Short mmCIF file of C-alpha atoms in Angstrom, two decimals:
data_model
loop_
_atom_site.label_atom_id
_atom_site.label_comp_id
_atom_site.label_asym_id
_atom_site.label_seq_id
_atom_site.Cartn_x
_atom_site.Cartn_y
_atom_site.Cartn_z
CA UNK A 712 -49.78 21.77 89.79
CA UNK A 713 -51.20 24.94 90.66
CA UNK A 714 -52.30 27.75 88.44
CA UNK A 715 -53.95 31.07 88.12
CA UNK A 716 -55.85 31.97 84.48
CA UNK A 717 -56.72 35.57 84.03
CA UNK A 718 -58.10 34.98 80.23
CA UNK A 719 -58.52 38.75 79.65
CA UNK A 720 -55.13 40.43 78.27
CA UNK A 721 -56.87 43.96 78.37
CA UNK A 722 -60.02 45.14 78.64
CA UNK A 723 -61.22 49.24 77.50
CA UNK A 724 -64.51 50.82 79.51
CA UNK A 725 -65.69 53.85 79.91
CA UNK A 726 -66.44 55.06 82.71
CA UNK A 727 -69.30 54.67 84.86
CA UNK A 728 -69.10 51.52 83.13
CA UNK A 729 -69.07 47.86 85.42
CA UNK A 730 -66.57 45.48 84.44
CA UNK A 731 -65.75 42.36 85.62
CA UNK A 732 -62.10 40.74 85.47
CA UNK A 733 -62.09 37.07 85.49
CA UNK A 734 -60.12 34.60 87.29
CA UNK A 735 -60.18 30.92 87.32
CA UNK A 736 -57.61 28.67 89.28
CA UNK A 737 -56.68 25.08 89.85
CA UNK A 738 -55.41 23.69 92.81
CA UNK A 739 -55.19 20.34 94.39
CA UNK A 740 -55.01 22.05 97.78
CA UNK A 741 -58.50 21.52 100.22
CA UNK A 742 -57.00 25.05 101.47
CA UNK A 743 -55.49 27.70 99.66
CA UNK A 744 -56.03 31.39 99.48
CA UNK A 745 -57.29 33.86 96.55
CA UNK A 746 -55.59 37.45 96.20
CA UNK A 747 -56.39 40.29 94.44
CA UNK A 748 -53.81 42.87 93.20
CA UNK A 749 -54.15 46.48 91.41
CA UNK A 750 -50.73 47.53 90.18
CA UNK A 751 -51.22 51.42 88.82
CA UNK A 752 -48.82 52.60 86.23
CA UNK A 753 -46.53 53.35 89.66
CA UNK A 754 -45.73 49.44 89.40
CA UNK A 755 -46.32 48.59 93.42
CA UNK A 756 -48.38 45.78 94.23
CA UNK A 757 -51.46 47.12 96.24
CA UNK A 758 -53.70 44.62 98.06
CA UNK A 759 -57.20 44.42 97.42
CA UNK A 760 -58.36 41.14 98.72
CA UNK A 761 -57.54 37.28 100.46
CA UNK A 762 -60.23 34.76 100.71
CA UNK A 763 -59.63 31.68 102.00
CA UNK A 764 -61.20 28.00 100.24
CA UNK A 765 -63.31 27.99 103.74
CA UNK A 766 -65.35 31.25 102.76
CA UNK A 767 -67.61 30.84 99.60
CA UNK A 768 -68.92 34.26 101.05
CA UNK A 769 -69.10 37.55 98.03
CA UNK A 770 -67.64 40.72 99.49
CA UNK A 771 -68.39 44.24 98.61
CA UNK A 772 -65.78 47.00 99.44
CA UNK A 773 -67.49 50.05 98.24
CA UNK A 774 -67.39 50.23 94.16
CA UNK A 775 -65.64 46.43 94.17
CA UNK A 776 -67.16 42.94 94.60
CA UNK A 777 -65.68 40.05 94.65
CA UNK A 778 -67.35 36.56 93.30
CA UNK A 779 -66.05 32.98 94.83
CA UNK A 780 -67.25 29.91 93.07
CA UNK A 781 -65.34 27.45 94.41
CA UNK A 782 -67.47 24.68 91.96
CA UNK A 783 -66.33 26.53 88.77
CA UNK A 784 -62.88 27.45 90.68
CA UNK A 785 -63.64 30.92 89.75
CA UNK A 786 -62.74 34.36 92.13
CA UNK A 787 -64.13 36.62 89.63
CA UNK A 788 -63.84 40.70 90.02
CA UNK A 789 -66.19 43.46 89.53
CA UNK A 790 -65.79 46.87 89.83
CA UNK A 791 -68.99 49.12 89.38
CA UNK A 792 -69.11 52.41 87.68
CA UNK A 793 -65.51 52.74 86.72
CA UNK A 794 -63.78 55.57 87.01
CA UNK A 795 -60.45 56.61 85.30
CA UNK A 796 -58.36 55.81 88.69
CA UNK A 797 -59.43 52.84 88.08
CA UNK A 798 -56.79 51.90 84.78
CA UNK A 799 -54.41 49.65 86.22
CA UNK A 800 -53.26 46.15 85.90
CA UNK A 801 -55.24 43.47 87.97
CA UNK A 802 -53.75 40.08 88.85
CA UNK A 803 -55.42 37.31 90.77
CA UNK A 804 -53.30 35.07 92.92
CA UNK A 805 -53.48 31.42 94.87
CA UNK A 806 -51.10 31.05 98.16
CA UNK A 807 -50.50 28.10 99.15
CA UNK A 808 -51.58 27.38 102.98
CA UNK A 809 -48.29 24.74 103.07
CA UNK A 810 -45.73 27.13 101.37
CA UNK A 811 -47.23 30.34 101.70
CA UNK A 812 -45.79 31.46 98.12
CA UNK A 813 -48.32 33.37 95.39
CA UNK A 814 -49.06 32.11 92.12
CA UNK A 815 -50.02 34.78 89.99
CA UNK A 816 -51.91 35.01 87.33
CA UNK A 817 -50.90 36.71 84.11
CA UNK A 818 -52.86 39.92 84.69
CA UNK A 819 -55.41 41.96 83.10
CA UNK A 820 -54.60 45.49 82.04
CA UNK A 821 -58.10 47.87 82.15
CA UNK A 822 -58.40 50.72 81.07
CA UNK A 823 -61.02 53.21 82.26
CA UNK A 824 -61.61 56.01 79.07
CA UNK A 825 -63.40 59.57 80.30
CA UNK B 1216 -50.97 50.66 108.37
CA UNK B 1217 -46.92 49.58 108.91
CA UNK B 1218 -45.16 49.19 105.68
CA UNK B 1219 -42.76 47.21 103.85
CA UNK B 1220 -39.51 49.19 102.93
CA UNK B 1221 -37.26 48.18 100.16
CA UNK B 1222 -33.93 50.47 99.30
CA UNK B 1223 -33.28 51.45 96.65
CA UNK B 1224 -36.28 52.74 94.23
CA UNK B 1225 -33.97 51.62 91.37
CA UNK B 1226 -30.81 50.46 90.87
CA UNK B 1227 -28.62 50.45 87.68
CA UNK B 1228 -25.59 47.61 87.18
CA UNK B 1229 -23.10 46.48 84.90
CA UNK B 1230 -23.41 42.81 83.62
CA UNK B 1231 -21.54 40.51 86.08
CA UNK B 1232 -21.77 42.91 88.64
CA UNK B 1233 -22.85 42.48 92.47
CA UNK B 1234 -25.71 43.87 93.50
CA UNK B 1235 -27.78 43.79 96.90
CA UNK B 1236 -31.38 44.53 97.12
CA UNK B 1237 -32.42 45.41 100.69
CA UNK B 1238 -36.20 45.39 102.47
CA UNK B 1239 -37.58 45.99 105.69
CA UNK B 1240 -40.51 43.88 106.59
CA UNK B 1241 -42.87 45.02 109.05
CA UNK B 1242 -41.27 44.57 112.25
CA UNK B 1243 -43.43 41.53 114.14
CA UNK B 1244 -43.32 39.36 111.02
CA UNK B 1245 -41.35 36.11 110.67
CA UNK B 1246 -42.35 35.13 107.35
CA UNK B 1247 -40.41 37.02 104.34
CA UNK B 1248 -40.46 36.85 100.61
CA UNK B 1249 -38.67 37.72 97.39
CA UNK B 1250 -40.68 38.18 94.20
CA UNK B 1251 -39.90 39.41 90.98
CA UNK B 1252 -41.72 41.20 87.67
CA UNK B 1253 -39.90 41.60 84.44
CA UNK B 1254 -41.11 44.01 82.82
CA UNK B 1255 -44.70 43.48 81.08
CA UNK B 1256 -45.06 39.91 82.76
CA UNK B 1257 -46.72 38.43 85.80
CA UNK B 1258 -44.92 38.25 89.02
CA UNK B 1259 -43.29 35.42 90.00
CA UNK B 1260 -42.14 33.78 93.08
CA UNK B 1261 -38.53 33.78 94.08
CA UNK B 1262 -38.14 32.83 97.78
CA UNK B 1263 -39.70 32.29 100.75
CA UNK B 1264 -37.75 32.49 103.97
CA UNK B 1265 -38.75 31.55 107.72
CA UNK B 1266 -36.50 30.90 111.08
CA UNK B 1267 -33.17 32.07 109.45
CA UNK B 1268 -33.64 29.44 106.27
CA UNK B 1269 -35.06 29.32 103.17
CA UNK B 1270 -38.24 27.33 103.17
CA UNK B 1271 -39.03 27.30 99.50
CA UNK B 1272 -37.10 28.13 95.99
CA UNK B 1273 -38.20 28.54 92.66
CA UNK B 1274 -35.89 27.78 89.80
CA UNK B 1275 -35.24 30.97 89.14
CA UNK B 1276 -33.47 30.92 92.62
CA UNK B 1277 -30.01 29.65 91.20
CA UNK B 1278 -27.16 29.66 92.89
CA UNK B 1279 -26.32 33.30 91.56
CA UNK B 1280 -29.14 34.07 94.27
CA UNK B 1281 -28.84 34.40 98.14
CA UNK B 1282 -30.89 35.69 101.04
CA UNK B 1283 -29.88 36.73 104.45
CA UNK B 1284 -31.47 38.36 107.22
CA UNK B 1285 -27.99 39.96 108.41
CA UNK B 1286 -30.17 41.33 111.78
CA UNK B 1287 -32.88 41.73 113.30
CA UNK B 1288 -34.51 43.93 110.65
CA UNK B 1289 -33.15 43.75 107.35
CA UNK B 1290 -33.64 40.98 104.74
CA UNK B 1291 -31.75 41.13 101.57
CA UNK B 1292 -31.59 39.50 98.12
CA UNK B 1293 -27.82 38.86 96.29
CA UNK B 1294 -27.56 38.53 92.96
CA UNK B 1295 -23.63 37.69 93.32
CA UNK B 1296 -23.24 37.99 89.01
CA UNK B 1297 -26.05 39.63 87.17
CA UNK B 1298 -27.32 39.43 84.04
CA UNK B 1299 -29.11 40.94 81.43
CA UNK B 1300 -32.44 38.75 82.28
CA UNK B 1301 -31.83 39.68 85.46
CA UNK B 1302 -33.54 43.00 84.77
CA UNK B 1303 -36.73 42.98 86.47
CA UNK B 1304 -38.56 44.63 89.47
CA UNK B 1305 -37.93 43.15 92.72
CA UNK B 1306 -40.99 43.17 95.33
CA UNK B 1307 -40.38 41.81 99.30
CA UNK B 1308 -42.90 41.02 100.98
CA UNK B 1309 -43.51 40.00 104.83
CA UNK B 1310 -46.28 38.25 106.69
CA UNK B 1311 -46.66 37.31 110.90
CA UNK B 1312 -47.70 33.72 110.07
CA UNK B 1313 -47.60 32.54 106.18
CA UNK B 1314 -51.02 32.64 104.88
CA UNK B 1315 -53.08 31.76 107.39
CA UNK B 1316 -55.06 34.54 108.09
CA UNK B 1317 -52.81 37.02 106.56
CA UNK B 1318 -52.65 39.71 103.75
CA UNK B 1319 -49.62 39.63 102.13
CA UNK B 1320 -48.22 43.21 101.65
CA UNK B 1321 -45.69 44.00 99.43
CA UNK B 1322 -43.21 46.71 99.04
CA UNK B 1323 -42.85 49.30 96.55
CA UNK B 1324 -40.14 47.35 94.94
CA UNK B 1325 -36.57 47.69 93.28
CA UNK B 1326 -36.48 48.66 89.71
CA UNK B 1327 -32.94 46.30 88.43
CA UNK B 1328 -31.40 47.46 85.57
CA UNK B 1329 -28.41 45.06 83.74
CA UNK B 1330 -26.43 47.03 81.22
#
Protein backbone atom coordinates (compact mmCIF):
# COMPACT_ATOMS: atom_id res chain seq x y z
CA UNK A 1 0.00 0.00 0.00
CA UNK A 2 1.14 3.35 -0.51
CA UNK A 3 1.60 6.12 1.96
CA UNK A 4 2.79 9.58 2.67
CA UNK A 5 4.07 10.45 6.57
CA UNK A 6 4.44 14.10 7.31
CA UNK A 7 5.38 13.42 11.23
CA UNK A 8 5.26 17.17 12.04
CA UNK A 9 1.55 18.38 13.01
CA UNK A 10 2.85 22.07 13.32
CA UNK A 11 5.85 23.62 13.55
CA UNK A 12 6.41 27.75 15.03
CA UNK A 13 9.72 29.79 13.57
CA UNK A 14 10.58 32.96 13.48
CA UNK A 15 11.54 34.42 10.87
CA UNK A 16 14.69 34.48 9.12
CA UNK A 17 14.63 31.22 10.66
CA UNK A 18 15.34 27.73 8.21
CA UNK A 19 13.02 25.03 8.73
CA UNK A 20 12.75 21.92 7.30
CA UNK A 21 9.32 19.90 6.87
CA UNK A 22 9.75 16.27 6.67
CA UNK A 23 8.34 13.71 4.50
CA UNK A 24 8.83 10.07 4.32
CA UNK A 25 6.83 7.68 1.91
CA UNK A 26 6.42 4.04 1.05
CA UNK A 27 5.72 2.71 -2.12
CA UNK A 28 6.10 -0.54 -3.87
CA UNK A 29 6.18 1.35 -7.16
CA UNK A 30 9.99 1.36 -9.12
CA UNK A 31 8.27 4.78 -10.40
CA UNK A 32 6.23 7.12 -8.70
CA UNK A 33 6.30 10.83 -8.27
CA UNK A 34 6.87 13.24 -5.08
CA UNK A 35 4.73 16.59 -4.80
CA UNK A 36 4.94 19.38 -2.82
CA UNK A 37 1.93 21.58 -1.83
CA UNK A 38 1.61 25.09 0.16
CA UNK A 39 -2.04 25.68 0.95
CA UNK A 40 -2.20 29.50 2.54
CA UNK A 41 -5.05 30.25 4.83
CA UNK A 42 -6.93 30.96 1.16
CA UNK A 43 -7.29 26.97 1.12
CA UNK A 44 -6.08 26.45 -2.81
CA UNK A 45 -3.61 23.94 -3.46
CA UNK A 46 -0.48 25.73 -4.97
CA UNK A 47 2.27 23.61 -6.57
CA UNK A 48 5.65 23.76 -5.46
CA UNK A 49 7.35 20.71 -6.74
CA UNK A 50 7.23 16.91 -8.75
CA UNK A 51 10.21 14.71 -8.74
CA UNK A 52 10.15 11.68 -10.25
CA UNK A 53 11.89 8.09 -8.46
CA UNK A 54 14.44 8.53 -11.63
CA UNK A 55 15.93 11.93 -10.23
CA UNK A 56 17.78 11.58 -6.81
CA UNK A 57 18.86 15.20 -7.90
CA UNK A 58 18.25 18.29 -4.73
CA UNK A 59 16.64 21.37 -6.23
CA UNK A 60 16.84 24.88 -5.09
CA UNK A 61 14.06 27.39 -6.14
CA UNK A 62 15.22 30.53 -4.58
CA UNK A 63 14.56 30.44 -0.55
CA UNK A 64 13.28 26.48 -0.98
CA UNK A 65 15.25 23.22 -1.36
CA UNK A 66 14.14 20.19 -1.74
CA UNK A 67 16.01 16.83 -0.35
CA UNK A 68 15.36 13.22 -2.21
CA UNK A 69 16.67 10.20 -0.44
CA UNK A 70 15.26 7.63 -2.15
CA UNK A 71 17.36 4.97 0.45
CA UNK A 72 15.60 6.48 3.53
CA UNK A 73 12.35 7.14 1.20
CA UNK A 74 12.56 10.60 2.39
CA UNK A 75 11.59 14.06 0.08
CA UNK A 76 12.36 16.30 2.84
CA UNK A 77 11.64 20.34 2.61
CA UNK A 78 13.57 23.31 3.55
CA UNK A 79 12.81 26.66 3.35
CA UNK A 80 15.63 29.22 4.35
CA UNK A 81 15.14 32.39 6.20
CA UNK A 82 11.43 32.26 6.67
CA UNK A 83 9.44 34.89 6.28
CA UNK A 84 5.80 35.45 7.55
CA UNK A 85 4.29 34.64 3.87
CA UNK A 86 5.61 31.78 4.49
CA UNK A 87 2.70 30.35 7.34
CA UNK A 88 0.81 27.95 5.48
CA UNK A 89 0.05 24.32 5.47
CA UNK A 90 2.58 22.01 3.57
CA UNK A 91 1.62 18.54 2.34
CA UNK A 92 3.86 16.09 0.54
CA UNK A 93 2.32 13.78 -1.98
CA UNK A 94 3.18 10.30 -4.06
CA UNK A 95 1.31 9.87 -7.66
CA UNK A 96 1.20 6.94 -8.86
CA UNK A 97 2.86 6.59 -12.53
CA UNK A 98 -0.06 3.60 -13.20
CA UNK A 99 -3.08 5.59 -11.77
CA UNK A 100 -1.94 8.96 -11.73
CA UNK A 101 -3.96 9.69 -8.34
CA UNK A 102 -2.06 11.70 -5.20
CA UNK A 103 -1.61 10.32 -1.92
CA UNK A 104 -1.27 12.94 0.45
CA UNK A 105 0.22 13.22 3.35
CA UNK A 106 -1.41 14.59 6.48
CA UNK A 107 0.22 18.02 6.32
CA UNK A 108 2.28 20.23 8.34
CA UNK A 109 0.93 23.57 9.45
CA UNK A 110 4.11 26.33 9.93
CA UNK A 111 3.92 29.12 11.17
CA UNK A 112 6.36 31.95 10.48
CA UNK A 113 6.19 34.59 13.84
CA UNK A 114 7.70 38.40 13.05
CA UNK B 1 0.23 29.95 -16.86
CA UNK B 2 -3.55 28.46 -18.01
CA UNK B 3 -5.67 27.68 -15.08
CA UNK B 4 -8.04 25.33 -13.69
CA UNK B 5 -11.59 26.89 -13.14
CA UNK B 6 -14.05 25.46 -10.76
CA UNK B 7 -17.71 27.31 -10.27
CA UNK B 8 -18.83 28.04 -7.69
CA UNK B 9 -16.34 29.50 -4.81
CA UNK B 10 -18.86 27.96 -2.36
CA UNK B 11 -21.91 26.43 -2.36
CA UNK B 12 -24.48 25.98 0.49
CA UNK B 13 -27.19 22.80 0.44
CA UNK B 14 -29.81 21.26 2.30
CA UNK B 15 -29.24 17.57 3.44
CA UNK B 16 -30.49 15.24 0.63
CA UNK B 17 -30.21 17.80 -1.75
CA UNK B 18 -28.58 17.74 -5.41
CA UNK B 19 -25.80 19.49 -5.97
CA UNK B 20 -23.30 19.85 -9.05
CA UNK B 21 -19.82 21.00 -8.74
CA UNK B 22 -18.43 22.21 -12.08
CA UNK B 23 -14.47 22.71 -13.32
CA UNK B 24 -12.76 23.67 -16.28
CA UNK B 25 -9.50 21.96 -16.87
CA UNK B 26 -6.99 23.50 -18.92
CA UNK B 27 -8.09 23.07 -22.33
CA UNK B 28 -5.35 20.41 -24.04
CA UNK B 29 -5.62 18.06 -21.08
CA UNK B 30 -7.22 14.60 -21.15
CA UNK B 31 -6.56 13.53 -17.77
CA UNK B 32 -9.09 14.99 -14.98
CA UNK B 33 -9.51 14.60 -11.29
CA UNK B 34 -11.81 15.07 -8.31
CA UNK B 35 -10.30 15.54 -4.86
CA UNK B 36 -11.64 16.48 -1.72
CA UNK B 37 -10.50 18.25 1.89
CA UNK B 38 -12.77 18.24 4.85
CA UNK B 39 -12.07 20.67 6.73
CA UNK B 40 -8.71 20.43 8.93
CA UNK B 41 -7.71 17.03 7.15
CA UNK B 42 -5.50 15.94 4.30
CA UNK B 43 -6.83 15.76 0.86
CA UNK B 44 -7.96 12.84 -0.46
CA UNK B 45 -8.50 11.27 -3.75
CA UNK B 46 -11.92 10.94 -5.24
CA UNK B 47 -11.69 10.18 -9.00
CA UNK B 48 -9.70 10.01 -11.75
CA UNK B 49 -11.22 10.19 -15.20
CA UNK B 50 -9.64 9.60 -18.80
CA UNK B 51 -11.32 8.91 -22.48
CA UNK B 52 -14.96 9.61 -21.27
CA UNK B 53 -14.60 6.86 -18.18
CA UNK B 54 -13.60 6.70 -14.92
CA UNK B 55 -10.24 5.07 -14.57
CA UNK B 56 -9.94 4.90 -10.83
CA UNK B 57 -12.40 5.30 -7.59
CA UNK B 58 -11.81 5.62 -4.13
CA UNK B 59 -14.37 4.43 -1.66
CA UNK B 60 -15.48 7.48 -0.94
CA UNK B 61 -16.76 7.45 -4.63
CA UNK B 62 -20.20 5.72 -3.76
CA UNK B 63 -22.77 5.52 -5.83
CA UNK B 64 -24.21 8.96 -4.46
CA UNK B 65 -21.17 10.20 -6.72
CA UNK B 66 -20.99 10.74 -10.57
CA UNK B 67 -18.74 12.42 -13.10
CA UNK B 68 -19.40 13.55 -16.56
CA UNK B 69 -17.66 15.52 -19.00
CA UNK B 70 -21.12 16.80 -20.58
CA UNK B 71 -18.69 18.60 -23.56
CA UNK B 72 -15.87 19.40 -24.67
CA UNK B 73 -14.87 21.59 -21.72
CA UNK B 74 -16.63 21.06 -18.64
CA UNK B 75 -16.16 18.21 -16.13
CA UNK B 76 -18.46 17.95 -13.24
CA UNK B 77 -18.88 16.09 -9.93
CA UNK B 78 -22.76 14.93 -8.68
CA UNK B 79 -23.42 14.37 -5.43
CA UNK B 80 -27.15 13.13 -6.37
CA UNK B 81 -28.13 13.11 -2.15
CA UNK B 82 -25.80 14.93 0.14
CA UNK B 83 -24.94 14.68 3.40
CA UNK B 84 -23.70 16.21 6.31
CA UNK B 85 -20.05 14.46 5.82
CA UNK B 86 -20.34 15.51 2.63
CA UNK B 87 -19.15 18.95 3.71
CA UNK B 88 -15.77 19.39 2.46
CA UNK B 89 -13.78 21.41 -0.17
CA UNK B 90 -13.79 20.08 -3.54
CA UNK B 91 -10.44 20.60 -5.69
CA UNK B 92 -10.35 19.43 -9.77
CA UNK B 93 -7.56 19.03 -11.12
CA UNK B 94 -6.32 18.33 -14.90
CA UNK B 95 -3.15 17.01 -16.43
CA UNK B 96 -2.10 16.38 -20.59
CA UNK B 97 -0.77 12.89 -19.79
CA UNK B 98 -1.24 11.46 -16.01
CA UNK B 99 1.94 11.85 -14.24
CA UNK B 100 4.40 11.37 -16.48
CA UNK B 101 6.12 14.39 -16.77
CA UNK B 102 3.41 16.50 -15.46
CA UNK B 103 2.56 18.98 -12.57
CA UNK B 104 -0.62 18.46 -11.39
CA UNK B 105 -2.48 21.84 -10.95
CA UNK B 106 -5.36 22.20 -9.07
CA UNK B 107 -8.17 24.59 -8.89
CA UNK B 108 -9.16 26.96 -6.36
CA UNK B 109 -11.82 24.63 -5.24
CA UNK B 110 -15.59 24.47 -4.07
CA UNK B 111 -16.26 25.20 -0.51
CA UNK B 112 -19.64 22.39 0.16
CA UNK B 113 -21.67 23.19 2.83
CA UNK B 114 -24.57 20.36 4.11
CA UNK B 115 -27.09 21.94 6.43
Amino acid sequence: AQKVTQAQTEISVVEKEDVTLDCVYETRDTTYYLFWYKQPPSGELVFLIRRNSFDEQNEISGRYSWNFQKSTSSFNFTITASQVVDSAVYFCALGSSNTGKLIFGQGTTLQVKP
Amino acid sequence: EPEVTQTPSHQVTQMGQEVILRCVPISNHLYFYWYRQILGQKVEFLVSFYNNEISEKSEIFDDQFSVERPDGSNFTLKIRSTKLEDSAMYFCASTRGGLRGEKLFFGSGTQLSVL
